[in-house]
Amino acid sequence: MTCRQPLTPVLRQLTRTTSFELGRQSSRSQASSLARTAAKASAASGSRRCFSSSQPRPLKATASVRQAQSKDDFTSTKYPEIKRDERFASLTPDHVAYFRRLLGGNGSALIDGVTGEAADDLAPFNSDWMRKYRGHCQLVLKPSSTEEVSKILKYCNDNLLAVVPQGGNTGLVGGSVPVFDEIVLSLGRMNQILEFDEVSGTLVAGAGVILEVADQYLAERGYIFPLDLGAKGSCQLGGNLATNAGGLRLLRYGSLHGTVLGVEAVLPDGTVVDDLSRLRKNNTGYDLKQLFIGAEGTIGVITKVSIQCPQRPAAQNVALFGLASYENCQRAFREAKSQLSEILSAFELMDEGSQALVHQVTGSKRPLESPYPFYCLIETSGSNVDHDSEKLQNFLESVMEQGIVADGTLAQDETQLRSLWSWREGITEALGHLGGVYKYDVSIPLSQMYQLVEDTRARVAEAGLLGDGEEHPVRAVVGYGHMGDSNLHLNISTRRFDARVEQVLEPFIYEWIAERQGSISAEHGLGLAKKKYIGYSRNPTMVGLMKQIKRLYDPKGIMNPYKYI
Amino acid sequence: MTCRQPLTPVLRQLTRTTSFELGRQSSRSQASSLARTAAKASAASGSRRCFSSSQPRPLKATASVRQAQSKDDFTSTKYPEIKRDERFASLTPDHVAYFRRLLGGNGSALIDGVTGEAADDLAPFNSDWMRKYRGHCQLVLKPSSTEEVSKILKYCNDNLLAVVPQGGNTGLVGGSVPVFDEIVLSLGRMNQILEFDEVSGTLVAGAGVILEVADQYLAERGYIFPLDLGAKGSCQLGGNLATNAGGLRLLRYGSLHGTVLGVEAVLPDGTVVDDLSRLRKNNTGYDLKQLFIGAEGTIGVITKVSIQCPQRPAAQNVALFGLASYENCQRAFREAKSQLSEILSAFELMDEGSQALVHQVTGSKRPLESPYPFYCLIETSGSNVDHDSEKLQNFLESVMEQGIVADGTLAQDETQLRSLWSWREGITEALGHLGGVYKYDVSIPLSQMYQLVEDTRARVAEAGLLGDGEEHPVRAVVGYGHMGDSNLHLNISTRRFDARVEQVLEPFIYEWIAERQGSISAEHGLGLAKKKYIGYSRNPTMVGLMKQIKRLYDPKGIMNPYKYI
């Protein structure tokens, strides 16, 4: 950690000729890559663990998570209340023979555990990356064309075979993992970039294209994918759309509901929904593609994507501040929106608790000399290095003079930029190292957002569960997240499993959110984890209307059963 | 017209201390206001006329358009193939008595032509501003609450009374005007701004709030409505959403599908769809509100709107160039996106034909000394006047040096800024002055966009219909539009009605667009005008899926009948 640079001296250096000017592009992307590499290494060593927000698992020794899974690890065992829908047929050799004929003799197109032994090959498709969910799927199909997807789904619909569409399988709520013996429909072979218009910035690609591959393709042409997230090295565009992924660029480029121009999808009965418009404007009827964005594969399978991509910014800057109160964080955000305006690309919030834990785990020197109750990380992305630096300088002077910000530091080069980002992106990792974590990904109106952390902390403390000593099951209650999107990650870091913790947390947190008309899932979706809590964010009329849509498109209910609504 | 300023001298003036720095805000808005004032004055004098793109009307003397309408003016007379749906009940005094009880004795809540004489009061609700469509409505209801809307719709649904929701009635395709005796449900009294969060920029407002009122409210708080269009002084937010209005800011702020956070709507059976989220992120189920955006009131009535509003830009600049070819226009657009990037807020295209007609009508001195085949108008909006000016200067130098742009001029003050905009915004007005116009609002992939104008012009010329002399019915075939959105306005200016013109234009234009997977209605919607042409932009499967949605939400078909799909 070498980025310590007191704010005042930094401000003096902020002229057009200082080393503050960053190289073109890529710095943020490299930071992501670093974080991912670290995450992968960590996952491989079994150090990353995470409780479901609603179904905590007993803590295990850190090294044991990646050990051979036992019968206890099956979702069906963990959630005995979920029963296999007996309407669904069980796979037979005849079914497999049909799919084999359809997909050709290509060995890579089908993983068959029905007529042969394929447990090892099936394993990655049966489990999520956090190892929280594990299914009993015996057949993975990997179509390479929309026509194949259509024929597979029609056959499944006709024969009542349940299907789980799967992209990069990087979700956090168990949405892309089978529960029982559903067929996994893996989109990974539909990984072609099909068209790119270098004037309009419109990209058309198969659902199986990996997000980072798409972004690299665009980078070579001066464009950027309007979505960025930690899993970009594995997640696929179809899955991004199906989960309405939010991520790090939403503040700047908006949601997928705005940037996606077209979708090609296949309905359970095999109907191909060709809504793959390349046009930015097309007011000819209901915008049906929107239903597939965020539907988590429950009404059809997205096979192709058309999306509007912005020009890649030439310059990026990152600053990190210490602030005395959440009130000041809100003031800083307001100032940043006003003064940085069109170049503001991230405004992230971290509380002292979260930063202390990162420091405890990494041992890195902290960016600021003194601790503050809150920290904000600001990123700018623009087309002119000098202008961006000057805007940032003016902003920093203004928030310092007004006493909104107590201290701060500004990245002087790409290494420092990555380092500052690591204090935000490294939180999940650090918490995972320390033990079990109850994670809540919520959205609450900004003025009340951090109050949830304080109220939860007070409640856990009042129950005698929170403290420094080993006798307390809860180590810390911390909050961080995308302040620019009113998206809070509330994390409860524990030393060991204790049934009392969950009793204190739930339904308290959900009720707290519901009272403030917040969302119990800001960006992670519903999947299996949040299915039964939707009533806290949606009224019965809305849930009824959603079920109506589900019945309309998937009357036999074969698509991604046991999840969503 | 005083803004003539050769580009080279202007470039020299572009330093931080020149008069180039514009005042904060409002300049663009004032330009709009001016244009609107001119339009209103013109409409009052009866000078604005417009052919339907598909149903040309016989030309009349300019002054006669606003004369008392005759029986021939009814849509039902003009389109004899549209028959009243006999399933619908006719209004009786009992129906009126129910609505009168429901809405109270308030005279302003109901216009009753059923039990009394109210032709004059009903007239504005029965006709669109272009006087192209005219209905036989005898009852206008003006609810002031969602509950009233719900009770009205439930009663109409139970009694098979057809309903046309109406906002500001500024549409261009006859979508908000009744055809027969449908009840008009006017949202104008639901005109309250309900909430505004000054930190997040989230505005919640009634559907009847006028766009300009909302924008002025936001301006006082440093924010801007993420939609701007010529009719802002009359159009209402509910109608903006129902028609998925595009307008002038789409290039910068994106479509309503991305900026709208929540919608409250009422279904025909009276069900209130409470999807009025204030949250930027909320991944809890299907995003049903999206269906109401662009549905043109055919599945329910939007009653409230929640929308994300950006910070208002502090600086705006406008430049106008002459270019030798459409190829150069595309290159200029690419360069503008790259160099102006985050501050680019408009990139408009005008061909010489359109500008010559404006000059012919207004007599104004043209902005550039020599004519060029094409002109582009660029607007920047940013938070720092100096930075924006410098970016624009660099951009202008670059496109001049590369020979992309032949000549150009840059607004030096707000008067010049408005004047430059008038060469773009005044086209519709000028064409209206000259006679009948066939108007097509289409979207085509950018590389082929202007080719439609050339092909249409060639086709009309080949038929001997185009020429300078009075013997030719067609004066000019011109193209202009929102280049940043691939949105072309193709206009055929005529001297008189001639049946051969339409025969040459249609279905040629629709087929041309369909071959290139374009849209026959980029931003105006379907309404009555484009209903029968949807097949040129949507395949039968998509139309079938849309009809399925219509049947799902409006099984009795009472909502805005005879239109849309």
Coordinates of N, CA and C in Angstrom, one line a residue, chain A residues 16 198-201 221 223 243-244 246-247 250-252 254 257-258 267 271-275 278-288 290-291 294-295 298-299 311 330 333-334 337-343 382-384 387-388 390-391 394 443-446 482 484-485 487 517-526 534 537-539 541-542 545-546 548-550 552-553 564-565, chain B residues 16 198-201 221 223 243-244 246-247 250-252 254 257-258 267 271-275 278-288 290-291 294-295 298-299 311 330 333-334 337-343 382-384 387-388 390-391 394 443-446 482 484-485 487 517-526 534 537-539 541-542 545-546 548-550 552-553 564-565:
Chain A
R16 N -1.6 20.6 -14.6 CA -1.6 19.9 -15.8 C -0.3 19.1 -16.1
E198 N -19.2 0.4 -35.6 CA -18.2 1.3 -35.0 C -18.7 2.8 -35.0
V199 N -19.7 3.1 -35.7 CA -20.2 4.5 -35.6 C -21.2 4.6 -34.5
S200 N -22.2 3.7 -34.4 CA -23.2 3.8 -33.4 C -22.8 3.2 -32.1
G201 N -21.8 2.3 -32.1 CA -21.5 1.6 -30.8 C -22.4 0.5 -30.5
R221 N -11.6 -1.2 -30.0 CA -12.3 -0.3 -30.9 C -12.7 1.0 -30.3
Y223 N -14.4 1.5 -27.5 CA -15.7 1.5 -26.8 C -15.5 0.7 -25.4
T243 N -30.2 -11.5 -15.0 CA -30.2 -11.1 -13.6 C -30.2 -9.6 -13.5
N244 N -30.3 -8.9 -14.6 CA -30.3 -7.4 -14.6 C -29.1 -6.9 -13.7
G246 N -26.2 -5.1 -12.0 CA -26.0 -3.7 -11.8 C -24.5 -3.3 -11.9
G247 N -23.8 -3.7 -10.8 CA -22.3 -3.5 -10.9 C -21.8 -2.1 -10.7
L250 N -23.1 1.5 -13.2 CA -24.5 1.9 -13.3 C -24.7 3.4 -13.1
L251 N -24.0 3.9 -12.1 CA -24.1 5.4 -11.8 C -23.9 6.2 -13.1
R252 N -22.9 5.7 -13.9 CA -22.6 6.5 -15.1 C -23.4 6.1 -16.3
G254 N -26.1 3.8 -16.5 CA -27.5 3.4 -16.3 C -27.7 1.9 -16.4
H257 N -31.8 -2.0 -18.5 CA -33.1 -1.7 -19.1 C -33.0 -0.5 -20.1
G258 N -32.0 0.3 -19.9 CA -31.8 1.5 -20.8 C -30.8 1.2 -21.9
L267 N -38.8 -19.1 -25.9 CA -39.8 -19.5 -24.9 C -39.8 -21.0 -24.7
T271 N -40.8 -21.2 -29.1 CA -41.0 -20.0 -29.9 C -39.7 -19.1 -29.8
V272 N -39.2 -18.7 -30.9 CA -38.1 -17.7 -30.9 C -38.6 -16.3 -30.9
V273 N -38.3 -15.6 -29.8 CA -38.7 -14.2 -29.7 C -37.6 -13.4 -30.3
D274 N -37.8 -12.9 -31.5 CA -36.8 -12.2 -32.3 C -37.0 -10.7 -32.0
D275 N -36.5 -10.2 -30.9 CA -36.6 -8.8 -30.6 C -35.2 -8.2 -30.5
R278 N -31.4 -3.4 -33.4 CA -30.1 -2.7 -33.2 C -30.3 -1.2 -33.1
L279 N -31.6 -0.8 -33.0 CA -32.0 0.6 -33.0 C -32.1 1.2 -31.6
R280 N -31.7 2.4 -31.5 CA -31.8 3.1 -30.3 C -33.2 3.5 -30.0
K281 N -34.0 3.7 -31.0 CA -35.4 4.1 -30.9 C -36.2 3.2 -31.8
N282 N -37.3 2.7 -31.2 CA -38.2 1.8 -32.0 C -39.5 1.7 -31.2
N283 N -40.4 2.7 -31.5 CA -41.7 2.7 -30.8 C -42.8 2.0 -31.6
T284 N -42.6 0.7 -31.7 CA -43.6 0.0 -32.4 C -44.1 -1.2 -31.6
G285 N -44.9 -0.9 -30.5 CA -45.5 -1.9 -29.7 C -44.8 -2.1 -28.4
Y286 N -45.4 -3.0 -27.6 CA -44.9 -3.3 -26.2 C -43.4 -3.7 -26.3
D287 N -42.7 -3.2 -25.3 CA -41.2 -3.5 -25.3 C -41.0 -4.8 -24.5
L288 N -41.3 -5.9 -25.2 CA -41.3 -7.2 -24.5 C -40.0 -7.7 -24.0
Q290 N -37.9 -6.2 -22.4 CA -37.7 -5.8 -21.0 C -38.1 -6.9 -20.0
L291 N -39.1 -7.7 -20.3 CA -39.5 -8.8 -19.4 C -38.4 -9.8 -19.2
G294 N -33.8 -9.4 -16.1 CA -34.1 -9.6 -14.7 C -35.1 -10.8 -14.4
A295 N -35.5 -11.5 -15.4 CA -36.4 -12.6 -15.2 C -35.7 -13.9 -14.7
T298 N -36.7 -17.5 -16.0 CA -38.0 -18.2 -15.6 C -39.1 -18.2 -16.6
I299 N -38.9 -17.4 -17.7 CA -39.9 -17.4 -18.8 C -39.3 -17.7 -20.1
Q311 N -18.5 5.3 -25.7 CA -17.1 5.5 -26.0 C -16.3 5.2 -24.7
Q330 N -23.4 12.1 2.5 CA -24.5 12.5 1.6 C -24.2 13.9 1.0
F333 N -21.7 13.4 -1.7 CA -22.2 12.9 -2.9 C -22.9 13.9 -3.7
R334 N -23.7 14.8 -3.0 CA -24.4 15.8 -3.7 C -23.4 16.8 -4.4
K337 N -21.9 15.0 -7.4 CA -22.8 15.0 -8.6 C -22.9 16.4 -9.2
S338 N -22.8 17.4 -8.4 CA -22.9 18.7 -9.0 C -21.6 19.2 -9.7
Q339 N -20.5 18.9 -9.0 CA -19.2 19.5 -9.6 C -18.5 18.5 -10.5
L340 N -18.7 17.2 -10.3 CA -18.0 16.3 -11.2 C -19.0 15.8 -12.3
S341 N -20.2 15.9 -11.9 CA -21.3 15.8 -12.9 C -21.0 14.7 -13.9
E342 N -20.8 15.1 -15.2 CA -20.7 14.1 -16.3 C -19.5 13.2 -16.2
I343 N -18.5 13.5 -15.4 CA -17.3 12.6 -15.3 C -17.4 11.6 -14.1
G382 N -13.4 10.3 -17.9 CA -13.7 11.4 -18.9 C -12.8 11.3 -20.1
S383 N -13.0 12.2 -21.0 CA -12.3 12.2 -22.2 C -11.0 13.0 -22.2
N384 N -10.8 13.8 -21.2 CA -9.7 14.8 -21.2 C -9.1 14.7 -19.8
H387 N -8.7 18.2 -17.9 CA -10.0 18.7 -17.4 C -10.5 17.9 -16.2
D388 N -10.4 16.6 -16.3 CA -10.9 15.8 -15.2 C -10.1 16.1 -13.9
E390 N -8.6 18.8 -13.1 CA -9.0 20.2 -12.6 C -10.3 20.1 -11.9
K391 N -11.3 19.4 -12.5 CA -12.6 19.3 -11.9 C -12.5 18.6 -10.5
N394 N -10.9 21.0 -8.0 CA -11.9 22.0 -7.5 C -12.9 21.4 -6.6
S443 N -31.5 -2.1 -1.1 CA -31.6 -0.7 -1.6 C -32.6 0.1 -0.7
I444 N -32.2 1.2 -0.2 CA -33.0 2.0 0.7 C -32.8 3.5 0.2
P445 N -33.8 4.3 0.3 CA -33.6 5.7 0.0 C -32.4 6.3 0.7
L446 N -31.6 7.0 0.0 CA -30.3 7.4 0.4 C -30.2 8.0 1.8
H482 N -22.6 0.8 -3.1 CA -22.6 1.7 -4.2 C -23.5 2.9 -3.7
G484 N -23.8 5.8 -4.9 CA -24.4 6.4 -6.1 C -25.7 5.8 -6.5
D485 N -25.9 4.5 -6.1 CA -27.1 3.8 -6.5 C -28.0 3.5 -5.3
N487 N -27.4 1.7 -2.9 CA -27.2 0.2 -2.8 C -26.3 -0.1 -1.7
Q517 N -39.9 1.2 2.1 CA -40.1 0.9 0.7 C -38.8 0.6 0.0
G518 N -37.9 -0.1 0.7 CA -36.6 -0.4 0.1 C -36.8 -1.7 -0.7
S519 N -35.6 -2.2 -1.2 CA -35.6 -3.4 -1.9 C -34.7 -4.5 -1.2
I520 N -35.3 -5.7 -1.0 CA -34.5 -6.7 -0.3 C -33.4 -7.3 -1.2
S521 N -33.5 -7.0 -2.5 CA -32.4 -7.4 -3.4 C -32.2 -6.4 -4.4
A522 N -31.2 -5.5 -4.2 CA -30.9 -4.4 -5.1 C -30.4 -4.9 -6.4
E523 N -29.4 -5.8 -6.4 CA -28.8 -6.2 -7.7 C -28.6 -7.7 -7.8
H524 N -28.7 -8.4 -6.7 CA -28.3 -9.9 -6.8 C -29.5 -10.7 -7.3
G525 N -30.7 -10.2 -7.3 CA -31.8 -11.0 -7.7 C -32.5 -11.8 -6.6
L526 N -33.4 -12.7 -7.1 CA -34.2 -13.5 -6.1 C -33.6 -14.9 -6.0
I534 N -39.9 -12.1 -1.1 CA -40.3 -11.1 -2.1 C -41.4 -10.2 -1.5
S537 N -40.7 -6.7 -0.4 CA -40.4 -5.6 -1.4 C -41.5 -5.4 -2.4
R538 N -42.4 -6.4 -2.5 CA -43.5 -6.3 -3.5 C -44.8 -6.6 -2.8
N539 N -45.8 -5.8 -3.1 CA -47.1 -6.1 -2.6 C -47.8 -7.3 -3.3
T541 N -50.5 -7.6 -4.9 CA -51.0 -7.4 -6.3 C -49.8 -7.5 -7.3
M542 N -48.7 -6.9 -7.0 CA -47.5 -7.1 -7.9 C -47.1 -8.5 -8.0
L545 N -49.4 -10.2 -10.3 CA -49.2 -9.9 -11.7 C -48.0 -10.6 -12.3
M546 N -47.0 -10.7 -11.4 CA -45.8 -11.4 -11.9 C -46.1 -12.9 -12.1
Q548 N -48.8 -14.1 -13.0 CA -49.6 -14.1 -14.2 C -48.7 -14.2 -15.5
I549 N -47.6 -13.4 -15.4 CA -46.6 -13.4 -16.5 C -45.9 -14.7 -16.6
K550 N -45.6 -15.3 -15.5 CA -44.9 -16.6 -15.5 C -45.8 -17.6 -16.1
L552 N -48.2 -17.1 -18.2 CA -48.4 -16.8 -19.6 C -47.3 -17.4 -20.5
Y553 N -46.1 -17.2 -20.0 CA -45.0 -17.7 -20.9 C -44.5 -19.1 -20.6
Y564 N -37.3 -17.8 -7.7 CA -37.8 -16.5 -8.2 C -39.1 -16.1 -7.4
I565 N -40.2 -16.1 -8.1 CA -41.4 -15.7 -7.4 C -42.3 -16.9 -7.1
Chain B
R16 N -10.2 30.9 -22.6 CA -11.0 30.9 -21.4 C -11.5 32.3 -21.1
E198 N -33.5 15.6 -3.0 CA -32.5 16.5 -3.5 C -31.1 15.8 -3.5
V199 N -30.9 14.7 -2.8 CA -29.7 14.0 -2.8 C -29.6 13.0 -4.0
S200 N -30.6 12.2 -4.2 CA -30.6 11.2 -5.2 C -31.1 11.7 -6.5
G201 N -31.9 12.8 -6.5 CA -32.5 13.3 -7.8 C -33.7 12.6 -8.2
R221 N -33.9 23.5 -8.4 CA -33.2 22.7 -7.5 C -31.9 22.1 -8.1
Y223 N -31.5 20.5 -10.9 CA -31.6 19.2 -11.7 C -32.3 19.5 -13.0
T243 N -46.1 7.0 -24.4 CA -45.6 7.0 -25.8 C -44.1 6.8 -25.8
N244 N -43.4 6.5 -24.7 CA -42.0 6.4 -24.7 C -41.3 7.5 -25.4
G246 N -39.0 10.2 -27.0 CA -37.5 10.2 -27.2 C -37.0 11.6 -27.0
G247 N -37.2 12.4 -28.0 CA -36.9 13.9 -27.9 C -35.4 14.1 -28.1
L250 N -32.1 12.3 -25.5 CA -32.0 10.9 -25.4 C -30.5 10.5 -25.6
L251 N -29.8 11.2 -26.5 CA -28.4 10.9 -26.8 C -27.6 10.9 -25.5
R252 N -28.0 11.9 -24.6 CA -27.2 12.1 -23.4 C -27.7 11.3 -22.2
G254 N -30.4 8.9 -22.2 CA -30.9 7.6 -22.5 C -32.4 7.6 -22.5
H257 N -37.0 4.0 -20.6 CA -36.9 2.6 -20.0 C -35.7 2.5 -19.0
G258 N -34.7 3.4 -19.2 CA -33.6 3.4 -18.2 C -33.8 4.4 -17.1
L267 N -55.2 -0.8 -14.1 CA -55.6 -1.7 -15.2 C -57.1 -1.5 -15.5
T271 N -57.7 -2.6 -11.0 CA -56.5 -3.0 -10.2 C -55.4 -1.9 -10.3
V272 N -55.0 -1.5 -9.1 CA -53.9 -0.5 -9.1 C -52.5 -1.2 -9.1
V273 N -51.7 -1.0 -10.1 CA -50.4 -1.5 -10.2 C -49.5 -0.6 -9.5
D274 N -49.1 -0.9 -8.2 CA -48.3 0.0 -7.4 C -46.8 -0.4 -7.6
D275 N -46.2 0.1 -8.7 CA -44.8 -0.2 -9.0 C -44.0 1.1 -8.9
R278 N -38.9 4.1 -5.8 CA -38.0 5.3 -5.9 C -36.5 4.8 -6.0
L279 N -36.3 3.6 -6.1 CA -35.0 3.0 -6.0 C -34.4 2.8 -7.4
R280 N -33.1 3.1 -7.4 CA -32.4 2.9 -8.7 C -32.1 1.5 -9.0
K281 N -32.1 0.7 -8.0 CA -31.9 -0.8 -8.2 C -32.9 -1.5 -7.4
N282 N -33.6 -2.5 -8.0 CA -34.6 -3.3 -7.3 C -34.8 -4.6 -8.1
N283 N -34.0 -5.6 -7.9 CA -34.1 -6.8 -8.6 C -35.0 -7.8 -7.9
T284 N -36.2 -7.5 -7.8 CA -37.2 -8.4 -7.1 C -38.3 -8.7 -8.1
G285 N -38.1 -9.5 -9.1 CA -39.2 -9.9 -10.0 C -39.2 -9.2 -11.3
Y286 N -40.2 -9.6 -12.1 CA -40.3 -9.0 -13.5 C -40.5 -7.5 -13.4
D287 N -39.9 -6.8 -14.3 CA -40.0 -5.4 -14.3 C -41.2 -4.9 -15.1
L288 N -42.4 -5.1 -14.5 CA -43.6 -4.9 -15.2 C -43.9 -3.5 -15.6
Q290 N -42.1 -1.6 -17.2 CA -41.6 -1.4 -18.5 C -42.7 -1.6 -19.6
L291 N -43.7 -2.5 -19.3 CA -44.8 -2.7 -20.3 C -45.6 -1.5 -20.5
G294 N -44.5 3.1 -23.3 CA -44.7 2.9 -24.8 C -45.9 2.1 -25.1
A295 N -46.8 1.8 -24.2 CA -48.0 1.0 -24.4 C -49.1 1.9 -25.0
T298 N -52.9 1.3 -23.9 CA -53.8 0.2 -24.4 C -53.9 -0.9 -23.3
I299 N -53.1 -0.9 -22.2 CA -53.3 -1.9 -21.2 C -53.6 -1.3 -19.9
Q311 N -28.2 15.9 -12.7 CA -27.8 17.3 -12.3 C -28.0 18.2 -13.6
Q330 N -21.0 11.0 -40.8 CA -20.8 9.9 -39.9 C -19.4 10.0 -39.2
F333 N -19.6 12.5 -36.5 CA -20.4 11.9 -35.3 C -19.4 11.1 -34.5
R334 N -18.7 10.2 -35.2 CA -17.7 9.4 -34.5 C -16.7 10.2 -33.7
K337 N -18.4 11.8 -30.7 CA -18.5 10.9 -29.6 C -17.2 10.6 -28.9
S338 N -16.1 10.6 -29.7 CA -14.8 10.3 -29.1 C -14.3 11.5 -28.3
Q339 N -14.3 12.6 -28.9 CA -13.7 13.8 -28.3 C -14.6 14.6 -27.4
L340 N -15.8 14.7 -27.7 CA -16.7 15.4 -26.8 C -17.4 14.5 -25.8
S341 N -17.4 13.2 -26.1 CA -17.8 12.1 -25.2 C -18.8 12.5 -24.2
E342 N -18.4 12.7 -22.9 CA -19.4 12.9 -21.9 C -20.2 14.2 -21.9
I343 N -19.7 15.2 -22.7 CA -20.5 16.4 -22.8 C -21.3 16.6 -24.0
G382 N -22.2 20.6 -20.1 CA -21.3 20.1 -19.1 C -21.3 20.9 -17.9
S383 N -20.4 20.6 -17.0 CA -20.4 21.3 -15.7 C -19.4 22.4 -15.6
N384 N -18.5 22.5 -16.6 CA -17.5 23.5 -16.6 C -17.3 24.2 -17.9
H387 N -13.8 24.1 -19.7 CA -13.5 22.8 -20.2 C -14.3 22.4 -21.4
D388 N -15.5 22.7 -21.4 CA -16.4 22.4 -22.5 C -15.9 23.2 -23.8
E390 N -13.0 24.3 -24.4 CA -11.7 23.8 -24.9 C -11.9 22.4 -25.6
K391 N -12.7 21.6 -25.1 CA -13.0 20.3 -25.8 C -13.6 20.6 -27.2
N394 N -10.9 21.9 -29.5 CA -10.0 20.8 -30.0 C -10.8 19.9 -31.0
S443 N -36.3 4.9 -38.0 CA -34.9 4.6 -37.5 C -34.3 3.6 -38.4
I444 N -33.1 3.8 -38.8 CA -32.4 3.0 -39.7 C -30.9 2.9 -39.2
P445 N -30.3 1.8 -39.3 CA -28.9 1.8 -38.9 C -28.1 2.9 -39.6
L446 N -27.3 3.6 -38.8 CA -26.7 4.9 -39.2 C -26.0 4.9 -40.6
H482 N -32.4 13.3 -35.6 CA -31.5 13.1 -34.5 C -30.4 12.0 -34.9
G484 N -27.6 11.3 -33.6 CA -27.1 10.6 -32.5 C -28.0 9.4 -32.1
D485 N -29.2 9.4 -32.5 CA -30.1 8.3 -32.2 C -30.5 7.5 -33.4
N487 N -32.1 8.4 -35.9 CA -33.5 8.8 -36.0 C -33.7 9.8 -37.1
Q517 N -34.1 -3.7 -41.4 CA -34.5 -4.0 -40.0 C -34.6 -2.7 -39.3
G518 N -35.1 -1.7 -39.9 CA -35.3 -0.4 -39.3 C -36.7 -0.3 -38.6
S519 N -37.0 0.8 -38.1 CA -38.3 1.0 -37.4 C -39.1 2.0 -38.2
I520 N -40.4 1.7 -38.4 CA -41.3 2.6 -39.1 C -41.8 3.7 -38.2
S521 N -41.5 3.6 -36.9 CA -41.8 4.6 -35.9 C -40.8 4.7 -34.9
A522 N -39.8 5.6 -35.0 CA -38.7 5.7 -34.1 C -39.2 6.2 -32.7
E523 N -39.9 7.3 -32.8 CA -40.3 7.9 -31.5 C -41.7 8.4 -31.4
H524 N -42.4 8.4 -32.5 CA -43.8 8.9 -32.5 C -44.8 7.9 -32.0
G525 N -44.5 6.6 -32.1 CA -45.4 5.6 -31.7 C -46.3 5.1 -32.8
L526 N -47.3 4.2 -32.5 CA -48.1 3.6 -33.5 C -49.5 4.4 -33.7
I534 N -47.4 -2.0 -38.7 CA -46.4 -2.6 -37.7 C -45.7 -3.8 -38.3
S537 N -42.1 -3.6 -39.2 CA -41.0 -3.5 -38.2 C -41.0 -4.6 -37.2
R538 N -42.1 -5.4 -37.2 CA -42.2 -6.5 -36.2 C -42.6 -7.7 -37.0
N539 N -42.0 -8.9 -36.6 CA -42.5 -10.1 -37.3 C -43.8 -10.6 -36.7
T541 N -44.5 -13.3 -35.1 CA -44.4 -13.8 -33.7 C -44.4 -12.7 -32.7
M542 N -43.7 -11.6 -33.0 CA -43.7 -10.5 -32.0 C -45.1 -9.9 -31.9
L545 N -47.2 -12.0 -29.8 CA -46.9 -11.9 -28.4 C -47.4 -10.6 -27.8
M546 N -47.4 -9.6 -28.6 CA -47.9 -8.3 -28.1 C -49.4 -8.4 -27.9
Q548 N -51.0 -11.0 -27.2 CA -51.2 -11.8 -26.0 C -51.2 -10.9 -24.7
I549 N -50.3 -10.0 -24.7 CA -50.2 -9.1 -23.6 C -51.4 -8.2 -23.5
K550 N -51.8 -7.7 -24.6 CA -53.1 -6.9 -24.7 C -54.2 -7.7 -24.1
L552 N -54.2 -10.2 -22.1 CA -53.9 -10.5 -20.7 C -54.4 -9.3 -19.8
Y553 N -54.1 -8.1 -20.2 CA -54.4 -7.0 -19.3 C -55.7 -6.3 -19.6
Y564 N -52.9 1.1 -32.2 CA -51.7 0.4 -31.7 C -51.5 -0.9 -32.5
I565 N -51.7 -2.0 -31.8 CA -51.4 -3.3 -32.6 C -52.7 -3.9 -33.0

